[in-house]
Coordinates of C-alpha atoms in Angstrom, one line a residue:
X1 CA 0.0 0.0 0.0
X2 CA 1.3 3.4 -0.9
X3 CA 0.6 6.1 1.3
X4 CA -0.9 9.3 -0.4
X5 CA 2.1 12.1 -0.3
X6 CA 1.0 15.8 0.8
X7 CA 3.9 17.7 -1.0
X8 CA 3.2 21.0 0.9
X9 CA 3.1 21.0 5.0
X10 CA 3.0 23.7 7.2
X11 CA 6.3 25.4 8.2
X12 CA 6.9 24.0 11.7
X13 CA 10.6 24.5 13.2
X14 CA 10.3 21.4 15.0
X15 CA 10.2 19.0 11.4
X16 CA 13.3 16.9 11.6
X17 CA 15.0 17.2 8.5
X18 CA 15.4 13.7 8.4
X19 CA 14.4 9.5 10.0
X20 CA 16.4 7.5 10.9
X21 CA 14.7 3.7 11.4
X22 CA 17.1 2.1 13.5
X23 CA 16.9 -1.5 14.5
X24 CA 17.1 -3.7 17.4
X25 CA 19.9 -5.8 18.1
X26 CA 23.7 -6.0 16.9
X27 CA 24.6 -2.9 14.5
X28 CA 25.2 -4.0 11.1
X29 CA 28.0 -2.5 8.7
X30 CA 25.8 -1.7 6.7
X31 CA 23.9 1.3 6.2
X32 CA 21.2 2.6 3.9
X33 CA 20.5 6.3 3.1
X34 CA 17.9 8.0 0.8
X35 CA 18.5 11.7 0.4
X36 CA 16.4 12.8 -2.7
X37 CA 12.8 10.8 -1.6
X38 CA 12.0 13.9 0.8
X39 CA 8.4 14.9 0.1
X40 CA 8.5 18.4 2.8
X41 CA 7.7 21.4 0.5
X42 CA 7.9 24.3 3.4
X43 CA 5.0 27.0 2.5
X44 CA 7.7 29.6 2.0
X45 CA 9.6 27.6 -0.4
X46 CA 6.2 27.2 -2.1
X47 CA 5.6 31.1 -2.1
X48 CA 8.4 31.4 -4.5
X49 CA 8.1 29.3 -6.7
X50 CA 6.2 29.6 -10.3
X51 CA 6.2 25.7 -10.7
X52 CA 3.2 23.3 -9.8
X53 CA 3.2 20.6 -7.1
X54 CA 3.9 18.3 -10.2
X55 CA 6.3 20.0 -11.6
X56 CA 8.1 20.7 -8.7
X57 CA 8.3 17.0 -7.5
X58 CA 9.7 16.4 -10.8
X59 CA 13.1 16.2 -9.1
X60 CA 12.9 14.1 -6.5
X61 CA 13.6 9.9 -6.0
X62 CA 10.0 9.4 -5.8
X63 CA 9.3 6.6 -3.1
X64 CA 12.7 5.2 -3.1
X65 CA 12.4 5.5 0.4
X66 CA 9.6 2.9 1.0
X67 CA 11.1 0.8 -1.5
X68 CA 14.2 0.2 1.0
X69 CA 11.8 0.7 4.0
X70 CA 12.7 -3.4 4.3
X71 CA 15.6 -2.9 5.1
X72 CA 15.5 -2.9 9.0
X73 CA 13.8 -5.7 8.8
X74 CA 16.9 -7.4 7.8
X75 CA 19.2 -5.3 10.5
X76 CA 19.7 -2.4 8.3
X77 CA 19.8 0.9 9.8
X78 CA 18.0 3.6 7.4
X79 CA 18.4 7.3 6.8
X80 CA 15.9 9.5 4.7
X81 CA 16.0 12.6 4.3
X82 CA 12.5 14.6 4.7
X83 CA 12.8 17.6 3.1
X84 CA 12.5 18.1 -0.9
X85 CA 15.9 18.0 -2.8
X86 CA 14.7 21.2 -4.5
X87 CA 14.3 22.8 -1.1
X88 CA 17.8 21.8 -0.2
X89 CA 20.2 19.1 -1.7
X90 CA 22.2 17.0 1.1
X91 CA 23.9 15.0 -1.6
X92 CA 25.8 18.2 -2.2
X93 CA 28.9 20.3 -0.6
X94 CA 27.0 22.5 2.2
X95 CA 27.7 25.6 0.5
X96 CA 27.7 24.9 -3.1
X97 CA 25.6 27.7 -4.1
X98 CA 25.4 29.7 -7.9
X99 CA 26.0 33.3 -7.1
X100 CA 23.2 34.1 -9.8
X101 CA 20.4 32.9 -8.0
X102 CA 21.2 35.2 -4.8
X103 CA 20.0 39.1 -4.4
X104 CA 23.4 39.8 -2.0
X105 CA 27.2 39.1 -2.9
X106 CA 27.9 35.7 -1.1
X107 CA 30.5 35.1 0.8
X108 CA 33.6 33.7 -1.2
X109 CA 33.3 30.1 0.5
X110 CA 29.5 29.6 -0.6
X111 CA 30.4 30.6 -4.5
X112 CA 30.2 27.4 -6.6
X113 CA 31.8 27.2 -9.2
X114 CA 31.6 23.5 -10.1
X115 CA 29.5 21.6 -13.3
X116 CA 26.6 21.0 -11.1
X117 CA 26.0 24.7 -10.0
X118 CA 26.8 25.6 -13.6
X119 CA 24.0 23.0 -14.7
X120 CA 21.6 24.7 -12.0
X121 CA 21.9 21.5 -9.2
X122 CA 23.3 22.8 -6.6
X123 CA 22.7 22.9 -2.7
X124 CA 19.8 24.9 -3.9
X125 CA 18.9 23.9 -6.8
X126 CA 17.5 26.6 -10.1
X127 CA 16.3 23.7 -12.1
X128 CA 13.8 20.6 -11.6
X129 CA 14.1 18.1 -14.3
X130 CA 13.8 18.9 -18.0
X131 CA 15.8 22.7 -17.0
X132 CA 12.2 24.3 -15.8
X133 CA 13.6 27.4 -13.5
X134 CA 12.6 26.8 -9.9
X135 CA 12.3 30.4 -8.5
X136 CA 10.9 33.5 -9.6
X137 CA 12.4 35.8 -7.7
X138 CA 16.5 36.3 -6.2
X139 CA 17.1 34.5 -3.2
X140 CA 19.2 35.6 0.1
X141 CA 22.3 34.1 1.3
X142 CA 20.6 34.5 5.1
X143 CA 17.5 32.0 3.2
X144 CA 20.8 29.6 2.3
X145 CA 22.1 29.7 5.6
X146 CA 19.1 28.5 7.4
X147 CA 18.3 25.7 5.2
X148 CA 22.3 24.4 5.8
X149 CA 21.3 24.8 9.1
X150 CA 18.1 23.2 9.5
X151 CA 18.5 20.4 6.6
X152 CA 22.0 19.6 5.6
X153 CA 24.2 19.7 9.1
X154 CA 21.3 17.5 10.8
X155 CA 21.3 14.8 8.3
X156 CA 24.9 14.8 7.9
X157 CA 25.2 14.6 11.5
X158 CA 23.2 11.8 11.8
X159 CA 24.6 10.1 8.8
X160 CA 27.9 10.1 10.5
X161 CA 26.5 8.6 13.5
X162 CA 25.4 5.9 12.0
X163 CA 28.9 5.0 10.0
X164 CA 30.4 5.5 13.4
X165 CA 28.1 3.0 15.0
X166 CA 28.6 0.3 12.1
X167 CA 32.3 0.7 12.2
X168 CA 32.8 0.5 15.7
X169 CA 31.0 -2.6 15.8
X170 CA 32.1 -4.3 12.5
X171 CA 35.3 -3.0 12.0
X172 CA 34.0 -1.5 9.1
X173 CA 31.0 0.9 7.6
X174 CA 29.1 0.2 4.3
X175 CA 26.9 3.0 2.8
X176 CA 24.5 2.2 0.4
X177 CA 23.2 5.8 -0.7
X178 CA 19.9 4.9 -3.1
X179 CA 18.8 7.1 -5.8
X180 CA 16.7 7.0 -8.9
X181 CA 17.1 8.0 -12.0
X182 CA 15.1 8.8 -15.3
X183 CA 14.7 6.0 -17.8
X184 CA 16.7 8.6 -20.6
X185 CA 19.9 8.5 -18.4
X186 CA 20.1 5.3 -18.0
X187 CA 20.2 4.7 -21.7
X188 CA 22.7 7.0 -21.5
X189 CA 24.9 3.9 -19.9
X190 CA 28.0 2.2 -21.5
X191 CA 28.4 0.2 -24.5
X192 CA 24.9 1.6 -25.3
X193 CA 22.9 -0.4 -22.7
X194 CA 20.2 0.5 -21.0
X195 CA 20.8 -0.3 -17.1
X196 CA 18.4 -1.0 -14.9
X197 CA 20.9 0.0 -11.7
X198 CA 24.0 1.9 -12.1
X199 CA 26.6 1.2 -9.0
X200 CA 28.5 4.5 -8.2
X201 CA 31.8 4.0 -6.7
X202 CA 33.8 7.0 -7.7
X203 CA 35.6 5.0 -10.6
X204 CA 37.0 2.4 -7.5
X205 CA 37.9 5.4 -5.1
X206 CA 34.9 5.2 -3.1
X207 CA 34.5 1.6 -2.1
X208 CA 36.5 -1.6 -2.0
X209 CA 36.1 -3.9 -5.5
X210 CA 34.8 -6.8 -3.5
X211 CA 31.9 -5.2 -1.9
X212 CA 30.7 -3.4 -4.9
X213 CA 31.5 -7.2 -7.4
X214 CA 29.4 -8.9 -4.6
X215 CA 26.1 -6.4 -4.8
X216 CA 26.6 -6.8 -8.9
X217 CA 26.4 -10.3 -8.2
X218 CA 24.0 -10.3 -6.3
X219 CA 21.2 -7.5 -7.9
X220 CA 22.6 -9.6 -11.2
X221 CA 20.9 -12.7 -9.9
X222 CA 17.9 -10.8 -9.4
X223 CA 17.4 -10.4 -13.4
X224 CA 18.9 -7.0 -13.2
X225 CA 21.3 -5.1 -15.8
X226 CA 24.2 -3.4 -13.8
X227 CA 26.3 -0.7 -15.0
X228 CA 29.1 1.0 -13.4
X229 CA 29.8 4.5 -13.1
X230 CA 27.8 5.7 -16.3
X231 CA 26.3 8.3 -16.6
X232 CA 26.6 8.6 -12.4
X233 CA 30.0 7.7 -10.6
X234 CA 28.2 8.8 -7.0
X235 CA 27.8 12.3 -5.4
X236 CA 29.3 14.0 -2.5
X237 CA 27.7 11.9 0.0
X238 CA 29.8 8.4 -2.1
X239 CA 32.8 10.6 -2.4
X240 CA 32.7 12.9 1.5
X241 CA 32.2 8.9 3.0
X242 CA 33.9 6.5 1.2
X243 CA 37.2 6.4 1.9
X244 CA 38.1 2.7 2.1
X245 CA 41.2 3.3 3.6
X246 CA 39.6 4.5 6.7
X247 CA 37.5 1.7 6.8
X248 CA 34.3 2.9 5.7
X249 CA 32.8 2.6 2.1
X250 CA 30.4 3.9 0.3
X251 CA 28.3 3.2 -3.2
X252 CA 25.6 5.1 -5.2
X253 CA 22.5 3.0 -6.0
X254 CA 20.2 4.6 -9.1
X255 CA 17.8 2.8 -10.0
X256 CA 15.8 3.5 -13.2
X257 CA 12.5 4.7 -12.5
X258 CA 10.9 3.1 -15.6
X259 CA 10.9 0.3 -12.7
X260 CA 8.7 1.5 -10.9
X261 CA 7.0 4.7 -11.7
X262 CA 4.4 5.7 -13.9
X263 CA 5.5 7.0 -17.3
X264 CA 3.9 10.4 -16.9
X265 CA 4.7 11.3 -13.4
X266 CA 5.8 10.3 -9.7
X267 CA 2.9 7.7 -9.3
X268 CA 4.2 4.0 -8.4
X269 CA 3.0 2.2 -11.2
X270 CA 2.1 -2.1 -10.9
X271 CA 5.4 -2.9 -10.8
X272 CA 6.6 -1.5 -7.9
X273 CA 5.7 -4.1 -5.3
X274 CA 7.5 -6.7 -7.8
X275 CA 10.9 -4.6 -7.6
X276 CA 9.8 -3.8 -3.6
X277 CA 9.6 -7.9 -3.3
X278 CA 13.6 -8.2 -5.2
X279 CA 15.1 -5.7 -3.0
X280 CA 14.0 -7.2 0.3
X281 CA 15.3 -10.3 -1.0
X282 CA 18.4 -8.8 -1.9
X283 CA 18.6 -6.6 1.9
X284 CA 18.2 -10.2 3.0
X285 CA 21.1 -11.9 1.3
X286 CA 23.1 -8.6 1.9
X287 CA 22.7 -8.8 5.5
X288 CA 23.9 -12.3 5.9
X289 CA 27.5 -12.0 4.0
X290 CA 30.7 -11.9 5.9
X291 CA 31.9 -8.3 4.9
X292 CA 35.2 -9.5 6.9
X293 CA 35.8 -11.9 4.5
X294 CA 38.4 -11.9 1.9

C-alpha cells in the first residue's frame, strides 16, 4: 500500500530534516541512506516558486524510500531525508551555491563554481528536471544559511552517526546511498545499454572492489542489468564517506525509474511491489554475508 504524499506541509521549526529507522539488536556494517525521496515542501519555499506541485516533484527519488523501507527488517539501519531536494540538496557540498540565484554578494566560501552549479543543481537547486527554472524571484544568502542549518548539518550529523556505530561494531561501515534515475539517463549507460541500476563508486575510489562485485552479483541474480559509473560515478555523499582506507565505504544505487513509476509522473505504477519484493530479498542476502571476508 502506498501512502498518499501531501507535497506542501506547514512550516513548523520542529520537522526533523530527516528519520532514521534504526533497528534492534547488533549494529550491522551496513547502512542505507535516501537523500532525494523527501516529500517536505515548506509554505515559503512554495511562495516562491512559479512551478506546480507536479512540476516541482519532478526532481525528487520518488518513493525510493519505502522501497528500501525493508531494510531494517533485515538489520539495516536507514536514513531518509525529509525535506525536498529542490528545497535543499544533502547529496551536495554545504555551500555549493550559484551566485546568480542570490539578491546579495555571497561570501567567497559559498560561490560554486563547479559543473553542477553551472548546470543549476546545486545545494539549492535553479532547475527541476527537463531545466524548468525553480524560482521567480532572487534569493538571500541569510535564506541559504538556514536551510544548511536546518536540513544539511542535521542529516549529515546523523549520517555520521550511524557510519560511526557500524564501524565501531564491524570494524567497518558500508553506505549504500539509493537514488533514482530517469529512464533517458540510463540509456545513456555504456556500450549503449540500458541499465536497470548503475553502481557509483567514484571510478574504485569510493569503495573496496569486493563489496561493490558482490552487490553486482547479487542485484545480477535478481534479473537485473548493472552498470558501473555511467552516466553517475556517486555524489558527495559516495565521495565525502567513502574512503576505504579508513575503513568505511560507500556506493551510489540509481535505479531507473521506468521500474517503478508511472511514465507520466511520480505515481508508483504495478510494478513496484514486484521490484519492492527483489530488494528485500536482496537486503536479505546482503545482511547475511561476511563483509570481513576476503
Amino acid at each position: 500500500m502506498i501512502n498518499p504524499v501531501s507535497v506542501t506541509e506547514v512550516e513548523r521549526p520542529e520537522i526533523p530534516s530527516f528519520h532514521v529507522d534504526s533497528p534492534e539488536g547488533p549494529a550491522s556494517p551496513l547502512v542505507f541512506g535516501s537523500p532525494h525521496s523527501g516529500r517536505i515542501y515548506p509554505d515559503s519555499f512554495m511562495a516562491a516558486t512559479a512551478l506546480s506541485e507536479r512540476e516541482i516533484r519532478g526532481s525528487e527519488d520518488a518513493y525510493v524510500d519505502q522501497l528500501i523501507a525493508g531494510a531494517p527488517k533485515c538489520g539495516i539501519p536507514v536514513i531518509n531525508a525529509r525535506f525536498a531536494r529542490a528545497f535543499f540538496d544533502v547529496n551536495r557540498e554545504p555551500w555549493e551555491l550559484d551566485p546568480l540565484m542570490f539578491e546579495d554578494e555571497l561570501p567567497s566560501f559559498a560561490r560554486g563554481r563547479g559543473p553542477r552549479v553551472a548546470a543549476g543543481l546545486g545545494a539549492i537547486a535553479r532547475i527541476v528536471r527537463e531545466g524548468q527554472e525553480i524560482y521567480d524571484r532572487k534569493l538571500t544568502f541569510a535564506e541559504a544559511e538556514e536551510r544548511v542549518a536546518m536540513v544539511h548539518g542535521p542529516y549529515h550529523q546523523a549520517l555520521s552517526d550511524l557510519l560511526h556505530r557500524a564501524r565501531a561494531a564491524n570494524g567497518q561501515a558500508i553506505l549504500l546511498d539509493w537514488h533514482s534515475m530517469p529512464a533517458e539517463a540510463a540509456a545513456l549507460s555504456c556500450a549503449g545499454r540500458t541499465a536497470d541500476i548503475v553502481l557509483g563508486d567514484r571510478f574504485g575510489a569510493a569503495c573496496a572492489p569486493a563489496i561493490v562485485r558482490r552487490i553486482e552479483r547479487e542485484l545480477t541474480a535478481l534479473g537485473y542489468r548493472v552498470v558501473r559509473n555511467t552516466p553517475y560515478a556517486g555524489g558527495y555523499t559516495t565521495e565525502h564517506y567513502g574512503k576505504p582506507h579508513h575503513r568505511t565505504h560507500a556506493l551510489q544505487l540509481e535505479i531507473n525509474r521506468s521500474l517503478y513509476l508511472e511514465r507520466d509522473g511520480p505515481v508508483p505504477s504495478r510494478a513496484f511491489a514486484a521490484l519492492k519484493a527483489n530488494l528485500d530479498r536482496l537486503f536479505k542476502a546482503l545482511a547475511a554475508v561476511d563483509w570481513t571476508a576476503p
